[in-house]
Tab-separated table of C-alpha atoms in Angstrom:
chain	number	residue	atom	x	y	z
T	1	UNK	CA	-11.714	-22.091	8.755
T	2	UNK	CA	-11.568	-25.546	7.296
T	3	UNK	CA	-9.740	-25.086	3.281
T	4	UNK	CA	-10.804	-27.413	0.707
T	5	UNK	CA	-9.110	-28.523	-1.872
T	6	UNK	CA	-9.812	-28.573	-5.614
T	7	UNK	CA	-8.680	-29.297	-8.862
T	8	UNK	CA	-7.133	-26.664	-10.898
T	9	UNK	CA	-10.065	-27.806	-14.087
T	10	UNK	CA	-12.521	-27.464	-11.450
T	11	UNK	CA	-11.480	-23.871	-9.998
T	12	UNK	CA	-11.081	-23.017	-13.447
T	13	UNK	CA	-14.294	-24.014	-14.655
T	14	UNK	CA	-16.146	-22.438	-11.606
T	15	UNK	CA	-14.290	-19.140	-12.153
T	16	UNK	CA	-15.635	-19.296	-15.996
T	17	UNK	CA	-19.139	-19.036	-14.535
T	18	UNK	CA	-18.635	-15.069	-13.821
T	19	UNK	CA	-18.429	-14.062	-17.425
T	20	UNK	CA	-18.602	-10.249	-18.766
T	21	UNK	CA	-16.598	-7.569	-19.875
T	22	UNK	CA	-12.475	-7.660	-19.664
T	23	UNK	CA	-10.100	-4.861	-18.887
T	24	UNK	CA	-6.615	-4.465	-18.577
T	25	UNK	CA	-4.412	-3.476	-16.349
T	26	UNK	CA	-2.321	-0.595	-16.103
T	27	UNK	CA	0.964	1.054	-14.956
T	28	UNK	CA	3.607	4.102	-14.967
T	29	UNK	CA	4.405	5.438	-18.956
T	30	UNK	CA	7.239	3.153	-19.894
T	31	UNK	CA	10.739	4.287	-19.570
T	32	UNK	CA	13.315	4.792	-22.564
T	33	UNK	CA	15.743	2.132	-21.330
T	34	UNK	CA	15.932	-1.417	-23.131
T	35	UNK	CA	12.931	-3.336	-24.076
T	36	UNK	CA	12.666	-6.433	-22.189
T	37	UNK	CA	11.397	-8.140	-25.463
T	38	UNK	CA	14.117	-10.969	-24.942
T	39	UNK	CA	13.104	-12.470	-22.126
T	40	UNK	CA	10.740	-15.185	-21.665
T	41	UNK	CA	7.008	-14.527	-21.200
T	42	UNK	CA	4.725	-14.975	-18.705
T	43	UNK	CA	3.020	-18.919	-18.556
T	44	UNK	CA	0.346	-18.679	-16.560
T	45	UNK	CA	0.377	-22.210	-15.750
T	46	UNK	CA	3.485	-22.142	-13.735
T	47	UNK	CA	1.970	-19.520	-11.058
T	48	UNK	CA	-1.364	-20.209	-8.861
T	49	UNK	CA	-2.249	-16.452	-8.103
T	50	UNK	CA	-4.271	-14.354	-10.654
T	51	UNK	CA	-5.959	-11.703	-11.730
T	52	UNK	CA	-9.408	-12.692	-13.407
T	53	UNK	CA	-11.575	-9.419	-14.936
T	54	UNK	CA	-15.255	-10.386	-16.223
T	55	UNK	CA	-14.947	-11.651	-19.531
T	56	UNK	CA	-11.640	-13.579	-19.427
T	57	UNK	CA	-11.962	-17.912	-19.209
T	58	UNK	CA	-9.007	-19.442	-17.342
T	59	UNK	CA	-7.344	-22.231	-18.903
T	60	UNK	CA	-8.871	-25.507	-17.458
T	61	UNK	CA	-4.724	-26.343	-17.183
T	62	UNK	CA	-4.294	-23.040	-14.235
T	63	UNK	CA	-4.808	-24.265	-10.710
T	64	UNK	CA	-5.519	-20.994	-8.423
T	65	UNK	CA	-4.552	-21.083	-5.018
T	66	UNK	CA	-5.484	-17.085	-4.857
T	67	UNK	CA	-7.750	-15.187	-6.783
T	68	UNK	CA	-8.414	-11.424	-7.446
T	69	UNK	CA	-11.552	-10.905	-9.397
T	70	UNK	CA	-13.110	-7.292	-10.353
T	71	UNK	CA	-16.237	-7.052	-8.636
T	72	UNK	CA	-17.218	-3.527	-9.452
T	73	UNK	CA	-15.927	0.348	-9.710
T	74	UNK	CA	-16.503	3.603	-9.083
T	75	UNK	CA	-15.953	6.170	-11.639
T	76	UNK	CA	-15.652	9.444	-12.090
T	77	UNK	CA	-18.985	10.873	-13.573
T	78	UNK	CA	-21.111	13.795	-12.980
T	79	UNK	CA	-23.040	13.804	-9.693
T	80	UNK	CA	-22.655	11.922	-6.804
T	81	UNK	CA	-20.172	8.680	-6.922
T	82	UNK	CA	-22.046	5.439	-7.066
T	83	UNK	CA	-20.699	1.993	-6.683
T	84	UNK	CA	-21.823	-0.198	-9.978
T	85	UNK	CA	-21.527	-4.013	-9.547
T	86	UNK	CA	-20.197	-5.447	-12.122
T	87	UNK	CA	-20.669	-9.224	-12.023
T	88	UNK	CA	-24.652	-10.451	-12.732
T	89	UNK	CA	-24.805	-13.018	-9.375
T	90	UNK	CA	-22.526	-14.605	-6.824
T	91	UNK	CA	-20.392	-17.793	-7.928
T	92	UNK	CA	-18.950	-20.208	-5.368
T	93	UNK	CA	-15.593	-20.950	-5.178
T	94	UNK	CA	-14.729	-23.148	-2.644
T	95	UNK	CA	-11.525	-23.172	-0.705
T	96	UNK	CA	-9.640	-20.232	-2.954
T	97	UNK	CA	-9.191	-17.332	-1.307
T	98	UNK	CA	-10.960	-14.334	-3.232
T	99	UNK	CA	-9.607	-10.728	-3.595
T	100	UNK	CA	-12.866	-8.627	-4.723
T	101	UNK	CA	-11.414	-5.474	-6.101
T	102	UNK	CA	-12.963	-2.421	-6.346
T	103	UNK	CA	-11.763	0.345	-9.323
T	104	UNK	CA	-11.999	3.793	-8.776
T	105	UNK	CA	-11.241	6.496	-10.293
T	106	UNK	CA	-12.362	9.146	-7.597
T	107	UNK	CA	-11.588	9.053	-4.133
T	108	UNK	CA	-15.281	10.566	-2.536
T	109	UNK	CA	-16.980	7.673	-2.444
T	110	UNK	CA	-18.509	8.368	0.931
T	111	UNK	CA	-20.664	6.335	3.481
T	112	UNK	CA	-23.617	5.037	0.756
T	113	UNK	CA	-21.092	3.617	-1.456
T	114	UNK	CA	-18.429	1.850	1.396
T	115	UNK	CA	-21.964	0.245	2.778
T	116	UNK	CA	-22.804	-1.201	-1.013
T	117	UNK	CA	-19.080	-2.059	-1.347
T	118	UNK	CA	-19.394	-4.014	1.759
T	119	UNK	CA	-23.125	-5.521	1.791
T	120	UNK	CA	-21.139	-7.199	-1.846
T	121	UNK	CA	-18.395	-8.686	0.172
T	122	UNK	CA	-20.640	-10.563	2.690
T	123	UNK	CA	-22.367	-11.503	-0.289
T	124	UNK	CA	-19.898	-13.150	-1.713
T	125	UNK	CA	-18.889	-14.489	1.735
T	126	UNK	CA	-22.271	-16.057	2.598
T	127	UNK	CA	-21.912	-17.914	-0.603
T	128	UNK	CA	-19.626	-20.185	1.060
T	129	UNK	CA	-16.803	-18.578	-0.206
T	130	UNK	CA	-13.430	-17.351	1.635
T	131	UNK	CA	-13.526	-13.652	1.304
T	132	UNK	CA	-9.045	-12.336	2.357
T	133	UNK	CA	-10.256	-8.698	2.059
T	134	UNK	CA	-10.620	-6.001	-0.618
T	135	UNK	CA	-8.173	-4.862	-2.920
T	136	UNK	CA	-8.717	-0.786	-4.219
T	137	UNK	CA	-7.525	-0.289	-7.538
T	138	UNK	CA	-6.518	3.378	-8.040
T	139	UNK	CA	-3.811	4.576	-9.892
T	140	UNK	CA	-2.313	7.160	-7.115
T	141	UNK	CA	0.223	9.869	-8.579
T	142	UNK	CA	3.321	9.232	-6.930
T	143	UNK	CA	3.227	12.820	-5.784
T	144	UNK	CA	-0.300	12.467	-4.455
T	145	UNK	CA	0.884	9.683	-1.895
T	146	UNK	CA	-0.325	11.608	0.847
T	147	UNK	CA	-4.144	12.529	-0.259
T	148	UNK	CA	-4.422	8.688	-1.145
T	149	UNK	CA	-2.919	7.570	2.430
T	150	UNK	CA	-5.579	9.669	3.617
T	151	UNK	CA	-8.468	7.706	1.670
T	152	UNK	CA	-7.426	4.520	2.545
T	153	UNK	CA	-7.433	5.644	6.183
T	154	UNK	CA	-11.184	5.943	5.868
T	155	UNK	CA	-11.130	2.774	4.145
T	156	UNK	CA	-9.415	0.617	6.635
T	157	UNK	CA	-12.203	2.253	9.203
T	158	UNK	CA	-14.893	1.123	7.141
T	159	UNK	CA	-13.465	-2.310	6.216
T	160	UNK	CA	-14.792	-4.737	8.956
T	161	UNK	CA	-12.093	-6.679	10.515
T	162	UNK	CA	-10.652	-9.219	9.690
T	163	UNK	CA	-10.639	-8.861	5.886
T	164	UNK	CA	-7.885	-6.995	4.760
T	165	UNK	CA	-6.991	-3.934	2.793
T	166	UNK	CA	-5.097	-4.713	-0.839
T	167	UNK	CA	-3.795	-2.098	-2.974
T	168	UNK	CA	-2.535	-1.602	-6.147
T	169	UNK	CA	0.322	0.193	-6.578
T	170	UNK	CA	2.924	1.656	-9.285
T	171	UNK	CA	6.613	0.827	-10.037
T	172	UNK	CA	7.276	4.934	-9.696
T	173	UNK	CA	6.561	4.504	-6.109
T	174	UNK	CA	9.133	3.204	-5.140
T	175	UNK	CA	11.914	5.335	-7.372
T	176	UNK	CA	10.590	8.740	-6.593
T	177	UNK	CA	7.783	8.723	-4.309
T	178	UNK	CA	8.548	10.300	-0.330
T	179	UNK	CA	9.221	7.508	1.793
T	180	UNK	CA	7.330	8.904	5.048
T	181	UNK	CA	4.316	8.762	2.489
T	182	UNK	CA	4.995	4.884	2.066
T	183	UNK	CA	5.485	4.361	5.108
T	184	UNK	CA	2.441	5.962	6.182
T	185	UNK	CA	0.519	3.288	4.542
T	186	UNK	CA	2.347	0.890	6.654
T	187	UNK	CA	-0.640	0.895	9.639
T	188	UNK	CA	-3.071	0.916	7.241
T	189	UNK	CA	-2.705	-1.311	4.286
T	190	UNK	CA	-2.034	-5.060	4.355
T	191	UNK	CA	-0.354	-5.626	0.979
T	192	UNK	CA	0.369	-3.775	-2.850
T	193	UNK	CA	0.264	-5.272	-5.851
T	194	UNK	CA	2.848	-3.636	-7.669
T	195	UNK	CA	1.844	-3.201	-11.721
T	196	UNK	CA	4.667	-3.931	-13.892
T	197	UNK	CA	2.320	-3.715	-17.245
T	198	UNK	CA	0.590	-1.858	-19.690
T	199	UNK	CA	-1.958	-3.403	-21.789
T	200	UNK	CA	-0.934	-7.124	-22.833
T	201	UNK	CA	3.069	-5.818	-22.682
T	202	UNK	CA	5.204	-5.434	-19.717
T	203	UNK	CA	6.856	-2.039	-19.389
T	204	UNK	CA	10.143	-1.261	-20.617
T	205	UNK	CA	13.301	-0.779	-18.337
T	206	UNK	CA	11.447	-2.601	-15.148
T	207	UNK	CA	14.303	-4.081	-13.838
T	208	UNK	CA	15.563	0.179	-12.989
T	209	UNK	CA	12.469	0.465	-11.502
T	210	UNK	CA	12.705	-2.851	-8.931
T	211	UNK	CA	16.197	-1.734	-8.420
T	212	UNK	CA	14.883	1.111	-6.139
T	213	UNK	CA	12.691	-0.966	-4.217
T	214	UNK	CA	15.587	-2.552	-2.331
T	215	UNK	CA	13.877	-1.844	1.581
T	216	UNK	CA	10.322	-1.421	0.096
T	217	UNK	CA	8.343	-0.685	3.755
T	218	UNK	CA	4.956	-3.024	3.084
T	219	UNK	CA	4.453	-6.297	1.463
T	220	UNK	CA	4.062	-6.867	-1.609
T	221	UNK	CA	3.395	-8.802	-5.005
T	222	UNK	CA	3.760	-8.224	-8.565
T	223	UNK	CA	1.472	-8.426	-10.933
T	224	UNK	CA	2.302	-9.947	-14.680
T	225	UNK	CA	0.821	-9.956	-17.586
T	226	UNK	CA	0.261	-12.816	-19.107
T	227	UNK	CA	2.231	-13.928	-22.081
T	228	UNK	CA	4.322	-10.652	-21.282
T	229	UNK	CA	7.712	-11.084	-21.092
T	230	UNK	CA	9.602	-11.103	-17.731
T	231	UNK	CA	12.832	-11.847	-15.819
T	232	UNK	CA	12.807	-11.672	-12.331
T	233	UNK	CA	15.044	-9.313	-11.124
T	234	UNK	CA	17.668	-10.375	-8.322
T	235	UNK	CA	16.667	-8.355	-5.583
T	236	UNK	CA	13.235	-9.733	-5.471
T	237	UNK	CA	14.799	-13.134	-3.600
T	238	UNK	CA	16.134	-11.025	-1.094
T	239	UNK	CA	13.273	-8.743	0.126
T	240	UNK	CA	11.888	-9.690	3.072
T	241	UNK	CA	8.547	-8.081	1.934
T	242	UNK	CA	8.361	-9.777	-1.354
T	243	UNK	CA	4.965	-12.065	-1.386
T	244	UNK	CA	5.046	-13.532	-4.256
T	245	UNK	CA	3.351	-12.482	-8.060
T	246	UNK	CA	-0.376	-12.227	-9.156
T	247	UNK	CA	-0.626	-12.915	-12.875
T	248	UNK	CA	-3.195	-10.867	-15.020
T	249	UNK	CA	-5.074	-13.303	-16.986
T	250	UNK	CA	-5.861	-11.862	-20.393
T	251	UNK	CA	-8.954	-12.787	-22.598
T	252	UNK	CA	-7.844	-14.879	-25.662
T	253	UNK	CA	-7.717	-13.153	-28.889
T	254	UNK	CA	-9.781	-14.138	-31.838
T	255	UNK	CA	-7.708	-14.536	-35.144
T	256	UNK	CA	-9.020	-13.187	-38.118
């Protein structure tokens, strides 16, 4: 497939089109080693990978190579689950690669809601746009590795090939989670966004955390909050696995 180019104000301004409500992201309860509050924070204009929720406008300045954008969720609610879409009509992007990510909160969403979840994506793909795969973002217990491998089996079988199979997944992974449940989700998944915030703030004592992943068994990114405050920690430039980080775009606060 043929990739066009365009201008970081023009991806910008077309992602501004899909306007609604904003979210933020989430992650493990902080540890009680040293805030991070000295290092520098996250510019979102030196990365080209980002999170956009409905609600948030992009800086005309960002130029996305790769976008993740909340299309809709499933939560949990009395009664059967049900998909809800969350964005009014179909933008096109040209030549950026879309994530459309799915939140849940439940894990039975059964055959109904995987065939809505994937009539959207060929929406958004005969659009014109370039559609990598679906991301699932669930907050899976470290403990509950297994039960959530399980669910994403029966997602990768109802994911048409070849879009792919994103998740999100938590810095307590890799400290204390079983690594035959990891690497169960080897076959299945294609990448993990690792969340390394809470809110607008990026959790205390990462850096123990990323110290653990040293072998990590499936690609991945990490996710940033923007204007959070980071330092890349050394063992990311030596992990084979390491794909490079997704910044969360946050909506702009209005001062009082």
């Amino acid at each position: 497939m043929i990739r066009l180019r365009i201008s970081g104000s023009l991806a910008a301004a077309l992602v501004c089109a899909m306007l609604g409500g904003c979210d933020s992201g989430k992650a493990p309860a902080s540890s009680k080693t040293a805030s991070p509050a000295a290092a520098p924070s996250i510019d979102a204009r030196r990365y080209d990978a980002f999170y956009v929720w409905p609600g948030v406008r992009p800086s005309p300045a960002l130029t996305p190579h790769l976008l993740y954008l909340l299309d809709g969720e499933v939560r949990r609610r009395p009664g059967p689950a049900r998909f809800t879409r969350l964005r009014p009509g179909t933008p096109h992007l040209p030549g950026t690669p879309l994530w459309l990510v799915v939140r849940v909160d439940r894990l039975d969403l059964g055959e109904r809601n995987w065939a809505a979840i994937i009539a959207d994506m060929q929406r958004w793909q005969d659009a014109g746009n370039t559609v990598a795969g679906l991301q699932i973002d669930f907050d899976a217990a470290t403990l509950g590795l297994d039960r959530y491998a399980a669910f994403l089996a029966e997602a990768r079988r109802q994911l048409p090939r070849p879009w792919k199979l994103s998740i999100t997944g938590l810095m307590d992974w890799a400290a204390n989670g079983d690594p035959q449940a990891l690497a169960a989700l080897k076959p299945v998944v294609d990448e993990v966004v690792v969340q390394t915030y809470q809110g607008r703030s990026t959790i205390p004592g990462y850096e123990a955390w990323f110290a653990k992943m040293t072998h990590f068994p499936l690609p991945f990114r990490v996710a940033l909050a923007e204007g959070g405050a980071w330092t890349p920690p050394a063992m990311l430039a030596h992990e084979p696995q390491f794909r490079g980080y997704v910044v969360f775009l946050m909506s702009k606060r209005v001062k009082g």
